[in-house]
Structures are given as structure tokens and as C-alpha cells.
Amino acid sequence: MPEVTSPTTSPAPATTTADAAPAPGEYGVGARFTLLPLTDRFVEVITDALAVDRPAGLEVVTDDVSTFVRGTESDVVGYLTAVIARAGRTGVHTVAQVLLSRGCPGEVACEVADGVAFAPERLAPIPATGLRAAAHWSLYPLHDGPDGDHMSAIYAAIDDARERGTLTRSEHFATRLDGDLADVLTTIGDAWLTVGRSVRHVATHATISLNSPSNSSAAGDR
Amino acid sequence: MPEVTSPTTSPAPATTTADAAPAPGEYGVGARFTLLPLTDRFVEVITDALAVDRPAGLEVVTDDVSTFVRGTESDVVGYLTAVIARAGRTGVHTVAQVLLSRGCPGEVACEVADGVAFAPERLAPIPATGLRAAAHWSLYPLHDGPDGDHMSAIYAAIDDARERGTLTRSEHFATRLDGDLADVLTTIGDAWLTVGRSVRHVATHATISLNSPSNSSAAGDR
């Protein structure tokens, strides 16, 4: 990806809310994503997409492999949706690789100790994009200790996807989601928060495809 | 990605080795990857790359989002290297999203119980490709229970990367690797095995970039 250094790059914000919830930067709430338009014009499509309006306080830093985003959960997922949608609206077959992480600021070692997990209830609603997306999605609760109950949270997340209508099926190493891009990203983001209510460190990865020339193999399964 | 159904698709192989090590299919050893050449000719580049020779017994199934690969660790990582290298040799800026998984066959729920972890010592050597790759890499030991010691295995894996010369730096949510594509994939594959010796279920994700038009931001750090 072209290198784009955000003018808002800055140390992690250290504000705290009234109810003593950790600030997103302190808690390591953020994303890495790579936007991949399969076209000779990829530099133009990526640069234009990354330039969508972003909420005040959202940190965005792009290097040659991926783009780092840090901010509140709703701001991060809303920005990802806007960027991917802008690329998708070109009509170019575009794939986004998305990683959401929470609960492990720092790098090799987490800088917050294990303890009470924290996650807001739900993401802010994201308006439908009108773009159909297909995703392979994996969810990783990273919990050490005897009191973990991450599977029940994962089952709850998958039930949420089923109720939302984005769940297509489980596959090896991934869950297949299909639907409007906003619904797919909301499914992934809400699951990340659902598990985050019981497990501090949660990462989730998704490969999200738009405008594929292949017939969707999901069509017959819905 | 174009849909390509492998003629070798078949149920998981059920062979066992003399020392009662679990067969790769039984133990859930495999990968999902998406190959993304940023060119108008992406169908041609992907189709040609996926057609590299593959070892007997390696299962490869491509759908519109990703390609599933199942077989021995060395066969899986060797095949990924060959496919990504073939695309990279076109000179097109190409990104591969790679997921390696072990210890959790099945889909939503793992079909093997927690217990003794198993991993072979090292991958078979992969010849240098002559292609420079940059990667953002994340490693996830998924261990429930009080006896986990996954961090020491992760530190060992990072030390291995440093000794191999592929470690560039830790970044938020990912480790940056640079080097010959074969060395980068061997670093990732060996780490997956290193952690797999103490943790049954291990997943690792990497976004691997070749032929980027951006100057590598790593050059000054090595």
C-alpha cells in the first residue's frame, strides 16, 4: 500500500470516561487493515479510499504493508466500513484484510495485566452501504487461566450473526459471512465486543471480498 | 478469487505415522490464504500461481474468498511459498493473506480434546525465492487452563526470527518481518510449530507484501 502518514498521528489518547472505563488507547482498542483493489489503478483507489472523513481523535497510520487505526470501537469499525465501501464503489474487485484487537496495548507483551474485561455494549449503528460483501472470519479470545469461558461467548457471537442474517456457514478455520458490507463488519465488530465482555484480550481477523467476478458459492446456502 | 476446485479434494487423510503422531488431517493442520495481485490481470495471475505443482496428498480447495489447504506442515508452507512466489515473479504488486492453523480440526467447536500438544521439530528447508517480502504477522496460542505457558513459546519464536534475520520490529497488533519470501514464511511456519509444541490449538495470520511501489519503511531499521 502507498505510505500515508496521518497528520493526526499522536501518542495514545489518555482521556478517561466518567465511569472509569479504560480509554481506547490505554486498552489497546484498534485495528490493522490492508485494502487491496485488484486493478492497475490500485494506488489511486487506495489513496482515495483512505481519505474518507474520519472522526476527530481517530489515529490512522499507513505503511507499506497495512494501516494502523486506533480509537473507540465505533469509530474504528465505522472508519473501516467507510474506507472499504469507498473502494468498493469503484466497482473494482477489492479485498480488505481486517484485524481488530482489544485488551493488549504494547507490542510483544501486553501492557495491561489480566483482570476485569471491559467492552461497551454494542457498536453505533452503521448505515447500509448497498455493497454486498463475503468474508472469511476468525475470532480469537486470548485468555490464560482456569476461569476462561470463551467458547460460550463465541457461540453467542455466532448466534448473533445468525440472527442478523449474515451467517452463511462454518468452514475450516473460519466462519463464512455474507451480506451488506456494513452488516458484515458490524457482525465482526459486535462479536469482538461480545467476547471482550468476558475476555480481556480478543483479536479477530477477516478477509472481506467485494465485487468478486466469481459467482458467490454462498448464494445457494442462504 | 476465481473458484478453482482441486481435483485432489478428498476427506482428511487418516494415515498415522509410526510414532503415533496424529495425522495432519486429524489434527487440523492446514491453511487458508488469499492471493491478491493488484492488477487488471488478477484472474490470470491467480489461476497460474495456484497451478504450481503440489505434493501428493495435499488438499487444495479455492472458493471466492480464500483457498483452503490441508496436509503436513512442510507441504502446506512449501506450497504457499511456491504459489506466492509464482505470483511475485510476475513483478505485479501482490499481497497474500495467510492463516495457518493446527490443533482444531472441526469448525465452530474443535473436534479434538485438549491434551498433549504435538508438533514436528522444524519445517523442511525451503529454497530461497530471490523475492523480497514484508509481512505483518500475528501469532495466537489458544489455550484454556491454568498450565498454559504460551508467552515463553512466543518469545522463543521471536528470538528465532531475530536469529534468522527476518525480524524487523514489533508493531501494534503485529510483528514486522522482512526478508526473502522463503525465510519470511519459514519464520512464520516454524513459530507456529514452536508454539504448537506446548499449546495444542495455535493459529497465526500474516499479511505478506511483494513488489510494493512504496519504499520499504524497514530499510533503515535493519
PDB file of N, CA, C and O in Angstrom, chain B residues 30-102:
ATOM      1  N   GLY B  30      -3.433 -27.077   8.713  1.00  0.00           N
ATOM      2  CA  GLY B  30      -3.755 -26.542   7.394  1.00  0.00           C
ATOM      3  C   GLY B  30      -3.675 -25.041   7.345  1.00  0.00           C
ATOM      4  O   GLY B  30      -3.183 -24.384   8.271  1.00  0.00           O
ATOM      5  N   ALA B  31      -4.147 -24.505   6.237  1.00  0.00           N
ATOM      6  CA  ALA B  31      -4.045 -23.069   5.985  1.00  0.00           C
ATOM      7  C   ALA B  31      -5.276 -22.575   5.236  1.00  0.00           C
ATOM      8  O   ALA B  31      -5.986 -23.357   4.586  1.00  0.00           O
ATOM      9  N   ARG B  32      -5.511 -21.294   5.352  1.00  0.00           N
ATOM     10  CA  ARG B  32      -6.363 -20.556   4.408  1.00  0.00           C
ATOM     11  C   ARG B  32      -5.540 -19.393   3.917  1.00  0.00           C
ATOM     12  O   ARG B  32      -4.885 -18.724   4.707  1.00  0.00           O
ATOM     13  N   PHE B  33      -5.581 -19.126   2.632  1.00  0.00           N
ATOM     14  CA  PHE B  33      -4.858 -17.961   2.145  1.00  0.00           C
ATOM     15  C   PHE B  33      -5.603 -17.337   0.978  1.00  0.00           C
ATOM     16  O   PHE B  33      -6.416 -17.988   0.312  1.00  0.00           O
ATOM     17  N   THR B  34      -5.344 -16.052   0.803  1.00  0.00           N
ATOM     18  CA  THR B  34      -5.934 -15.306  -0.309  1.00  0.00           C
ATOM     19  C   THR B  34      -4.788 -14.589  -1.017  1.00  0.00           C
ATOM     20  O   THR B  34      -4.009 -13.887  -0.387  1.00  0.00           O
ATOM     21  N   LEU B  35      -4.692 -14.815  -2.301  1.00  0.00           N
ATOM     22  CA  LEU B  35      -3.613 -14.246  -3.111  1.00  0.00           C
ATOM     23  C   LEU B  35      -4.177 -13.053  -3.871  1.00  0.00           C
ATOM     24  O   LEU B  35      -5.195 -13.181  -4.561  1.00  0.00           O
ATOM     25  N   LEU B  36      -3.535 -11.892  -3.746  1.00  0.00           N
ATOM     26  CA  LEU B  36      -4.123 -10.659  -4.241  1.00  0.00           C
ATOM     27  C   LEU B  36      -3.131  -9.874  -5.090  1.00  0.00           C
ATOM     28  O   LEU B  36      -2.432  -8.980  -4.595  1.00  0.00           O
ATOM     29  N   PRO B  37      -3.051 -10.188  -6.374  1.00  0.00           N
ATOM     30  CA  PRO B  37      -2.196  -9.403  -7.277  1.00  0.00           C
ATOM     31  C   PRO B  37      -2.953  -8.133  -7.694  1.00  0.00           C
ATOM     32  O   PRO B  37      -4.072  -8.215  -8.211  1.00  0.00           O
ATOM     33  N   LEU B  38      -2.338  -6.985  -7.455  1.00  0.00           N
ATOM     34  CA  LEU B  38      -3.053  -5.725  -7.716  1.00  0.00           C
ATOM     35  C   LEU B  38      -2.853  -5.333  -9.178  1.00  0.00           C
ATOM     36  O   LEU B  38      -2.064  -4.446  -9.509  1.00  0.00           O
ATOM     37  N   THR B  39      -3.615  -6.007 -10.022  1.00  0.00           N
ATOM     38  CA  THR B  39      -3.521  -5.788 -11.463  1.00  0.00           C
ATOM     39  C   THR B  39      -4.868  -6.110 -12.095  1.00  0.00           C
ATOM     40  O   THR B  39      -5.627  -6.926 -11.573  1.00  0.00           O
ATOM     41  N   ASP B  40      -5.109  -5.486 -13.248  1.00  0.00           N
ATOM     42  CA  ASP B  40      -6.319  -5.825 -14.004  1.00  0.00           C
ATOM     43  C   ASP B  40      -6.297  -7.294 -14.438  1.00  0.00           C
ATOM     44  O   ASP B  40      -7.345  -7.878 -14.709  1.00  0.00           O
ATOM     45  N   ARG B  41      -5.110  -7.887 -14.515  1.00  0.00           N
ATOM     46  CA  ARG B  41      -4.971  -9.280 -14.961  1.00  0.00           C
ATOM     47  C   ARG B  41      -5.001 -10.262 -13.784  1.00  0.00           C
ATOM     48  O   ARG B  41      -4.379 -11.334 -13.838  1.00  0.00           O
ATOM     49  N   PHE B  42      -5.697  -9.924 -12.696  1.00  0.00           N
ATOM     50  CA  PHE B  42      -5.591 -10.725 -11.477  1.00  0.00           C
ATOM     51  C   PHE B  42      -6.058 -12.164 -11.654  1.00  0.00           C
ATOM     52  O   PHE B  42      -5.483 -13.078 -11.062  1.00  0.00           O
ATOM     53  N   VAL B  43      -7.082 -12.378 -12.479  1.00  0.00           N
ATOM     54  CA  VAL B  43      -7.584 -13.759 -12.646  1.00  0.00           C
ATOM     55  C   VAL B  43      -6.483 -14.644 -13.228  1.00  0.00           C
ATOM     56  O   VAL B  43      -6.224 -15.751 -12.738  1.00  0.00           O
ATOM     57  N   GLU B  44      -5.819 -14.110 -14.245  1.00  0.00           N
ATOM     58  CA  GLU B  44      -4.739 -14.864 -14.897  1.00  0.00           C
ATOM     59  C   GLU B  44      -3.585 -15.144 -13.922  1.00  0.00           C
ATOM     60  O   GLU B  44      -3.065 -16.268 -13.851  1.00  0.00           O
ATOM     61  N   VAL B  45      -3.190 -14.127 -13.147  1.00  0.00           N
ATOM     62  CA  VAL B  45      -2.057 -14.308 -12.225  1.00  0.00           C
ATOM     63  C   VAL B  45      -2.411 -15.315 -11.131  1.00  0.00           C
ATOM     64  O   VAL B  45      -1.616 -16.199 -10.786  1.00  0.00           O
ATOM     65  N   ILE B  46      -3.614 -15.202 -10.580  1.00  0.00           N
ATOM     66  CA  ILE B  46      -4.020 -16.122  -9.504  1.00  0.00           C
ATOM     67  C   ILE B  46      -4.122 -17.554 -10.031  1.00  0.00           C
ATOM     68  O   ILE B  46      -3.617 -18.501  -9.425  1.00  0.00           O
ATOM     69  N   THR B  47      -4.784 -17.706 -11.158  1.00  0.00           N
ATOM     70  CA  THR B  47      -5.005 -19.042 -11.707  1.00  0.00           C
ATOM     71  C   THR B  47      -3.674 -19.718 -12.022  1.00  0.00           C
ATOM     72  O   THR B  47      -3.467 -20.904 -11.716  1.00  0.00           O
ATOM     73  N   ASP B  48      -2.761 -18.956 -12.599  1.00  0.00           N
ATOM     74  CA  ASP B  48      -1.446 -19.516 -12.919  1.00  0.00           C
ATOM     75  C   ASP B  48      -0.686 -19.895 -11.651  1.00  0.00           C
ATOM     76  O   ASP B  48      -0.063 -20.956 -11.575  1.00  0.00           O
ATOM     77  N   ALA B  49      -0.752 -19.034 -10.635  1.00  0.00           N
ATOM     78  CA  ALA B  49       0.008 -19.297  -9.404  1.00  0.00           C
ATOM     79  C   ALA B  49      -0.522 -20.534  -8.675  1.00  0.00           C
ATOM     80  O   ALA B  49       0.244 -21.373  -8.192  1.00  0.00           O
ATOM     81  N   LEU B  50      -1.851 -20.648  -8.609  1.00  0.00           N
ATOM     82  CA  LEU B  50      -2.428 -21.789  -7.882  1.00  0.00           C
ATOM     83  C   LEU B  50      -2.124 -23.119  -8.569  1.00  0.00           C
ATOM     84  O   LEU B  50      -2.259 -24.181  -7.955  1.00  0.00           O
ATOM     85  N   ALA B  51      -1.708 -23.050  -9.825  1.00  0.00           N
ATOM     86  CA  ALA B  51      -1.455 -24.271 -10.586  1.00  0.00           C
ATOM     87  C   ALA B  51      -0.035 -24.807 -10.410  1.00  0.00           C
ATOM     88  O   ALA B  51       0.357 -25.745 -11.094  1.00  0.00           O
ATOM     89  N   VAL B  52       0.732 -24.243  -9.492  1.00  0.00           N
ATOM     90  CA  VAL B  52       2.075 -24.806  -9.259  1.00  0.00           C
ATOM     91  C   VAL B  52       1.937 -26.267  -8.851  1.00  0.00           C
ATOM     92  O   VAL B  52       0.910 -26.678  -8.304  1.00  0.00           O
ATOM     93  N   ASP B  53       2.991 -27.017  -9.098  1.00  0.00           N
ATOM     94  CA  ASP B  53       2.984 -28.420  -8.688  1.00  0.00           C
ATOM     95  C   ASP B  53       2.750 -28.508  -7.183  1.00  0.00           C
ATOM     96  O   ASP B  53       3.276 -27.704  -6.414  1.00  0.00           O
ATOM     97  N   ARG B  54       1.988 -29.501  -6.793  1.00  0.00           N
ATOM     98  CA  ARG B  54       1.774 -29.659  -5.347  1.00  0.00           C
ATOM     99  C   ARG B  54       2.120 -31.089  -4.940  1.00  0.00           C
ATOM    100  O   ARG B  54       1.993 -32.015  -5.740  1.00  0.00           O
ATOM    101  N   PRO B  55       2.510 -31.248  -3.683  1.00  0.00           N
ATOM    102  CA  PRO B  55       2.856 -32.589  -3.220  1.00  0.00           C
ATOM    103  C   PRO B  55       1.631 -33.511  -3.254  1.00  0.00           C
ATOM    104  O   PRO B  55       0.500 -33.052  -3.041  1.00  0.00           O
ATOM    105  N   ALA B  56       1.864 -34.783  -3.496  1.00  0.00           N
ATOM    106  CA  ALA B  56       0.777 -35.769  -3.454  1.00  0.00           C
ATOM    107  C   ALA B  56       0.127 -35.713  -2.074  1.00  0.00           C
ATOM    108  O   ALA B  56       0.808 -35.607  -1.063  1.00  0.00           O
ATOM    109  N   GLY B  57      -1.182 -35.747  -2.054  1.00  0.00           N
ATOM    110  CA  GLY B  57      -1.885 -35.786  -0.772  1.00  0.00           C
ATOM    111  C   GLY B  57      -2.254 -34.425  -0.227  1.00  0.00           C
ATOM    112  O   GLY B  57      -3.019 -34.332   0.736  1.00  0.00           O
ATOM    113  N   LEU B  58      -1.720 -33.362  -0.795  1.00  0.00           N
ATOM    114  CA  LEU B  58      -2.083 -32.026  -0.322  1.00  0.00           C
ATOM    115  C   LEU B  58      -3.454 -31.670  -0.883  1.00  0.00           C
ATOM    116  O   LEU B  58      -3.683 -31.753  -2.086  1.00  0.00           O
ATOM    117  N   GLU B  59      -4.364 -31.284   0.001  1.00  0.00           N
ATOM    118  CA  GLU B  59      -5.721 -30.921  -0.412  1.00  0.00           C
ATOM    119  C   GLU B  59      -5.791 -29.406  -0.598  1.00  0.00           C
ATOM    120  O   GLU B  59      -5.366 -28.662   0.281  1.00  0.00           O
ATOM    121  N   VAL B  60      -6.323 -28.961  -1.725  1.00  0.00           N
ATOM    122  CA  VAL B  60      -6.400 -27.527  -2.038  1.00  0.00           C
ATOM    123  C   VAL B  60      -7.791 -27.232  -2.600  1.00  0.00           C
ATOM    124  O   VAL B  60      -8.183 -27.828  -3.605  1.00  0.00           O
ATOM    125  N   VAL B  61      -8.538 -26.359  -1.945  1.00  0.00           N
ATOM    126  CA  VAL B  61      -9.878 -26.003  -2.405  1.00  0.00           C
ATOM    127  C   VAL B  61     -10.011 -24.482  -2.391  1.00  0.00           C
ATOM    128  O   VAL B  61      -9.903 -23.858  -1.330  1.00  0.00           O
ATOM    129  N   THR B  62     -10.265 -23.894  -3.547  1.00  0.00           N
ATOM    130  CA  THR B  62     -10.394 -22.441  -3.650  1.00  0.00           C
ATOM    131  C   THR B  62     -11.856 -22.056  -3.834  1.00  0.00           C
ATOM    132  O   THR B  62     -12.551 -22.645  -4.664  1.00  0.00           O
ATOM    133  N   ASP B  63     -12.312 -21.066  -3.058  1.00  0.00           N
ATOM    134  CA  ASP B  63     -13.645 -20.500  -3.317  1.00  0.00           C
ATOM    135  C   ASP B  63     -13.473 -19.014  -3.629  1.00  0.00           C
ATOM    136  O   ASP B  63     -12.369 -18.576  -3.929  1.00  0.00           O
ATOM    137  N   ASP B  64     -14.548 -18.255  -3.577  1.00  0.00           N
ATOM    138  CA  ASP B  64     -14.457 -16.851  -3.997  1.00  0.00           C
ATOM    139  C   ASP B  64     -13.793 -15.939  -2.968  1.00  0.00           C
ATOM    140  O   ASP B  64     -13.519 -14.775  -3.270  1.00  0.00           O
ATOM    141  N   VAL B  65     -13.518 -16.431  -1.757  1.00  0.00           N
ATOM    142  CA  VAL B  65     -12.863 -15.591  -0.751  1.00  0.00           C
ATOM    143  C   VAL B  65     -11.438 -16.065  -0.446  1.00  0.00           C
ATOM    144  O   VAL B  65     -10.532 -15.248  -0.325  1.00  0.00           O
ATOM    145  N   SER B  66     -11.244 -17.368  -0.302  1.00  0.00           N
ATOM    146  CA  SER B  66      -9.910 -17.833   0.052  1.00  0.00           C
ATOM    147  C   SER B  66      -9.693 -19.262  -0.428  1.00  0.00           C
ATOM    148  O   SER B  66     -10.597 -19.892  -0.975  1.00  0.00           O
ATOM    149  N   THR B  67      -8.481 -19.746  -0.224  1.00  0.00           N
ATOM    150  CA  THR B  67      -8.115 -21.108  -0.608  1.00  0.00           C
ATOM    151  C   THR B  67      -7.764 -21.884   0.650  1.00  0.00           C
ATOM    152  O   THR B  67      -6.954 -21.426   1.463  1.00  0.00           O
ATOM    153  N   PHE B  68      -8.386 -23.034   0.803  1.00  0.00           N
ATOM    154  CA  PHE B  68      -8.144 -23.925   1.941  1.00  0.00           C
ATOM    155  C   PHE B  68      -7.094 -24.951   1.541  1.00  0.00           C
ATOM    156  O   PHE B  68      -7.163 -25.525   0.454  1.00  0.00           O
ATOM    157  N   VAL B  69      -6.113 -25.169   2.418  1.00  0.00           N
ATOM    158  CA  VAL B  69      -5.045 -26.129   2.145  1.00  0.00           C
ATOM    159  C   VAL B  69      -4.910 -27.040   3.365  1.00  0.00           C
ATOM    160  O   VAL B  69      -4.895 -26.545   4.497  1.00  0.00           O
ATOM    161  N   ARG B  70      -4.821 -28.357   3.126  1.00  0.00           N
ATOM    162  CA  ARG B  70      -4.652 -29.275   4.254  1.00  0.00           C
ATOM    163  C   ARG B  70      -3.597 -30.303   3.905  1.00  0.00           C
ATOM    164  O   ARG B  70      -3.622 -30.872   2.812  1.00  0.00           O
ATOM    165  N   GLY B  71      -2.682 -30.532   4.816  1.00  0.00           N
ATOM    166  CA  GLY B  71      -1.632 -31.525   4.603  1.00  0.00           C
ATOM    167  C   GLY B  71      -0.594 -31.406   5.694  1.00  0.00           C
ATOM    168  O   GLY B  71      -0.856 -30.804   6.739  1.00  0.00           O
ATOM    169  N   THR B  72       0.588 -31.955   5.484  1.00  0.00           N
ATOM    170  CA  THR B  72       1.637 -31.823   6.500  1.00  0.00           C
ATOM    171  C   THR B  72       2.098 -30.368   6.556  1.00  0.00           C
ATOM    172  O   THR B  72       1.966 -29.613   5.589  1.00  0.00           O
ATOM    173  N   GLU B  73       2.675 -29.997   7.679  1.00  0.00           N
ATOM    174  CA  GLU B  73       3.162 -28.622   7.862  1.00  0.00           C
ATOM    175  C   GLU B  73       4.127 -28.219   6.740  1.00  0.00           C
ATOM    176  O   GLU B  73       4.021 -27.132   6.171  1.00  0.00           O
ATOM    177  N   SER B  74       5.085 -29.103   6.443  1.00  0.00           N
ATOM    178  CA  SER B  74       6.082 -28.752   5.420  1.00  0.00           C
ATOM    179  C   SER B  74       5.441 -28.637   4.042  1.00  0.00           C
ATOM    180  O   SER B  74       5.797 -27.752   3.253  1.00  0.00           O
ATOM    181  N   ASP B  75       4.492 -29.530   3.750  1.00  0.00           N
ATOM    182  CA  ASP B  75       3.833 -29.447   2.442  1.00  0.00           C
ATOM    183  C   ASP B  75       2.996 -28.170   2.329  1.00  0.00           C
ATOM    184  O   ASP B  75       2.967 -27.510   1.277  1.00  0.00           O
ATOM    185  N   VAL B  76       2.298 -27.819   3.408  1.00  0.00           N
ATOM    186  CA  VAL B  76       1.439 -26.630   3.378  1.00  0.00           C
ATOM    187  C   VAL B  76       2.292 -25.370   3.182  1.00  0.00           C
ATOM    188  O   VAL B  76       2.023 -24.550   2.292  1.00  0.00           O
ATOM    189  N   VAL B  77       3.330 -25.222   3.986  1.00  0.00           N
ATOM    190  CA  VAL B  77       4.136 -23.994   3.908  1.00  0.00           C
ATOM    191  C   VAL B  77       4.935 -23.962   2.604  1.00  0.00           C
ATOM    192  O   VAL B  77       5.093 -22.905   1.981  1.00  0.00           O
ATOM    193  N   GLY B  78       5.404 -25.129   2.158  1.00  0.00           N
ATOM    194  CA  GLY B  78       6.111 -25.177   0.877  1.00  0.00           C
ATOM    195  C   GLY B  78       5.207 -24.786  -0.285  1.00  0.00           C
ATOM    196  O   GLY B  78       5.615 -24.023  -1.183  1.00  0.00           O
ATOM    197  N   TYR B  79       3.972 -25.261  -0.268  1.00  0.00           N
ATOM    198  CA  TYR B  79       3.018 -24.913  -1.330  1.00  0.00           C
ATOM    199  C   TYR B  79       2.697 -23.414  -1.312  1.00  0.00           C
ATOM    200  O   TYR B  79       2.698 -22.750  -2.354  1.00  0.00           O
ATOM    201  N   LEU B  80       2.446 -22.877  -0.129  1.00  0.00           N
ATOM    202  CA  LEU B  80       2.166 -21.437  -0.034  1.00  0.00           C
ATOM    203  C   LEU B  80       3.324 -20.625  -0.601  1.00  0.00           C
ATOM    204  O   LEU B  80       3.120 -19.650  -1.336  1.00  0.00           O
ATOM    205  N   THR B  81       4.547 -21.028  -0.247  1.00  0.00           N
ATOM    206  CA  THR B  81       5.716 -20.296  -0.747  1.00  0.00           C
ATOM    207  C   THR B  81       5.764 -20.347  -2.270  1.00  0.00           C
ATOM    208  O   THR B  81       6.001 -19.328  -2.936  1.00  0.00           O
ATOM    209  N   ALA B  82       5.525 -21.534  -2.824  1.00  0.00           N
ATOM    210  CA  ALA B  82       5.597 -21.688  -4.284  1.00  0.00           C
ATOM    211  C   ALA B  82       4.521 -20.854  -4.988  1.00  0.00           C
ATOM    212  O   ALA B  82       4.787 -20.207  -6.004  1.00  0.00           O
ATOM    213  N   VAL B  83       3.308 -20.864  -4.444  1.00  0.00           N
ATOM    214  CA  VAL B  83       2.210 -20.116  -5.075  1.00  0.00           C
ATOM    215  C   VAL B  83       2.487 -18.610  -5.017  1.00  0.00           C
ATOM    216  O   VAL B  83       2.363 -17.898  -6.024  1.00  0.00           O
ATOM    217  N   ILE B  84       2.855 -18.125  -3.832  1.00  0.00           N
ATOM    218  CA  ILE B  84       3.069 -16.685  -3.679  1.00  0.00           C
ATOM    219  C   ILE B  84       4.271 -16.248  -4.519  1.00  0.00           C
ATOM    220  O   ILE B  84       4.252 -15.185  -5.158  1.00  0.00           O
ATOM    221  N   ALA B  85       5.308 -17.089  -4.564  1.00  0.00           N
ATOM    222  CA  ALA B  85       6.485 -16.748  -5.375  1.00  0.00           C
ATOM    223  C   ALA B  85       6.123 -16.679  -6.852  1.00  0.00           C
ATOM    224  O   ALA B  85       6.583 -15.784  -7.576  1.00  0.00           O
ATOM    225  N   ARG B  86       5.299 -17.615  -7.320  1.00  0.00           N
ATOM    226  CA  ARG B  86       4.933 -17.594  -8.742  1.00  0.00           C
ATOM    227  C   ARG B  86       4.215 -16.288  -9.081  1.00  0.00           C
ATOM    228  O   ARG B  86       4.483 -15.679 -10.129  1.00  0.00           O
ATOM    229  N   ALA B  87       3.312 -15.861  -8.206  1.00  0.00           N
ATOM    230  CA  ALA B  87       2.637 -14.577  -8.453  1.00  0.00           C
ATOM    231  C   ALA B  87       3.637 -13.429  -8.361  1.00  0.00           C
ATOM    232  O   ALA B  87       3.624 -12.511  -9.194  1.00  0.00           O
ATOM    233  N   GLY B  88       4.532 -13.474  -7.385  1.00  0.00           N
ATOM    234  CA  GLY B  88       5.507 -12.392  -7.201  1.00  0.00           C
ATOM    235  C   GLY B  88       6.444 -12.244  -8.385  1.00  0.00           C
ATOM    236  O   GLY B  88       6.875 -11.134  -8.708  1.00  0.00           O
ATOM    237  N   ARG B  89       6.742 -13.371  -9.038  1.00  0.00           N
ATOM    238  CA  ARG B  89       7.686 -13.311 -10.169  1.00  0.00           C
ATOM    239  C   ARG B  89       7.100 -12.607 -11.392  1.00  0.00           C
ATOM    240  O   ARG B  89       7.838 -12.291 -12.324  1.00  0.00           O
ATOM    241  N   THR B  90       5.811 -12.348 -11.387  1.00  0.00           N
ATOM    242  CA  THR B  90       5.228 -11.540 -12.465  1.00  0.00           C
ATOM    243  C   THR B  90       5.658 -10.084 -12.336  1.00  0.00           C
ATOM    244  O   THR B  90       5.480  -9.300 -13.274  1.00  0.00           O
ATOM    245  N   GLY B  91       6.179  -9.699 -11.167  1.00  0.00           N
ATOM    246  CA  GLY B  91       6.552  -8.303 -10.938  1.00  0.00           C
ATOM    247  C   GLY B  91       5.389  -7.453 -10.451  1.00  0.00           C
ATOM    248  O   GLY B  91       5.577  -6.305 -10.050  1.00  0.00           O
ATOM    249  N   VAL B  92       4.188  -8.020 -10.452  1.00  0.00           N
ATOM    250  CA  VAL B  92       2.995  -7.283 -10.003  1.00  0.00           C
ATOM    251  C   VAL B  92       3.041  -7.116  -8.480  1.00  0.00           C
ATOM    252  O   VAL B  92       3.444  -8.044  -7.764  1.00  0.00           O
ATOM    253  N   HIS B  93       2.636  -5.959  -7.987  1.00  0.00           N
ATOM    254  CA  HIS B  93       2.486  -5.799  -6.532  1.00  0.00           C
ATOM    255  C   HIS B  93       1.427  -6.788  -6.071  1.00  0.00           C
ATOM    256  O   HIS B  93       0.258  -6.735  -6.483  1.00  0.00           O
ATOM    257  N   THR B  94       1.853  -7.718  -5.219  1.00  0.00           N
ATOM    258  CA  THR B  94       0.996  -8.827  -4.805  1.00  0.00           C
ATOM    259  C   THR B  94       1.030  -8.941  -3.287  1.00  0.00           C
ATOM    260  O   THR B  94       2.092  -8.846  -2.679  1.00  0.00           O
ATOM    261  N   VAL B  95      -0.138  -9.116  -2.703  1.00  0.00           N
ATOM    262  CA  VAL B  95      -0.239  -9.323  -1.256  1.00  0.00           C
ATOM    263  C   VAL B  95      -0.908 -10.667  -1.023  1.00  0.00           C
ATOM    264  O   VAL B  95      -1.866 -11.022  -1.715  1.00  0.00           O
ATOM    265  N   ALA B  96      -0.378 -11.423  -0.090  1.00  0.00           N
ATOM    266  CA  ALA B  96      -1.019 -12.684   0.301  1.00  0.00           C
ATOM    267  C   ALA B  96      -1.439 -12.574   1.755  1.00  0.00           C
ATOM    268  O   ALA B  96      -0.653 -12.154   2.609  1.00  0.00           O
ATOM    269  N   GLN B  97      -2.679 -12.928   2.007  1.00  0.00           N
ATOM    270  CA  GLN B  97      -3.162 -13.046   3.381  1.00  0.00           C
ATOM    271  C   GLN B  97      -3.096 -14.521   3.724  1.00  0.00           C
ATOM    272  O   GLN B  97      -3.711 -15.344   3.039  1.00  0.00           O
ATOM    273  N   VAL B  98      -2.354 -14.870   4.764  1.00  0.00           N
ATOM    274  CA  VAL B  98      -2.129 -16.272   5.114  1.00  0.00           C
ATOM    275  C   VAL B  98      -2.591 -16.537   6.546  1.00  0.00           C
ATOM    276  O   VAL B  98      -2.270 -15.775   7.460  1.00  0.00           O
ATOM    277  N   LEU B  99      -3.343 -17.600   6.733  1.00  0.00           N
ATOM    278  CA  LEU B  99      -3.732 -18.122   8.049  1.00  0.00           C
ATOM    279  C   LEU B  99      -3.249 -19.559   8.134  1.00  0.00           C
ATOM    280  O   LEU B  99      -3.597 -20.381   7.279  1.00  0.00           O
ATOM    281  N   LEU B 100      -2.432 -19.864   9.136  1.00  0.00           N
ATOM    282  CA  LEU B 100      -2.056 -21.252   9.420  1.00  0.00           C
ATOM    283  C   LEU B 100      -2.756 -21.667  10.713  1.00  0.00           C
ATOM    284  O   LEU B 100      -2.810 -20.883  11.662  1.00  0.00           O
ATOM    285  N   SER B 101      -3.274 -22.876  10.755  1.00  0.00           N
ATOM    286  CA  SER B 101      -3.958 -23.339  11.960  1.00  0.00           C
ATOM    287  C   SER B 101      -3.559 -24.776  12.252  1.00  0.00           C
ATOM    288  O   SER B 101      -3.260 -25.540  11.331  1.00  0.00           O
ATOM    289  N   ARG B 102      -3.546 -25.134  13.518  1.00  0.00           N
ATOM    290  CA  ARG B 102      -3.266 -26.511  13.928  1.00  0.00           C
ATOM    291  C   ARG B 102      -3.948 -26.782  15.255  1.00  0.00           C
ATOM    292  O   ARG B 102      -4.103 -25.881  16.083  1.00  0.00           O
TER     293      ARG B 102
END
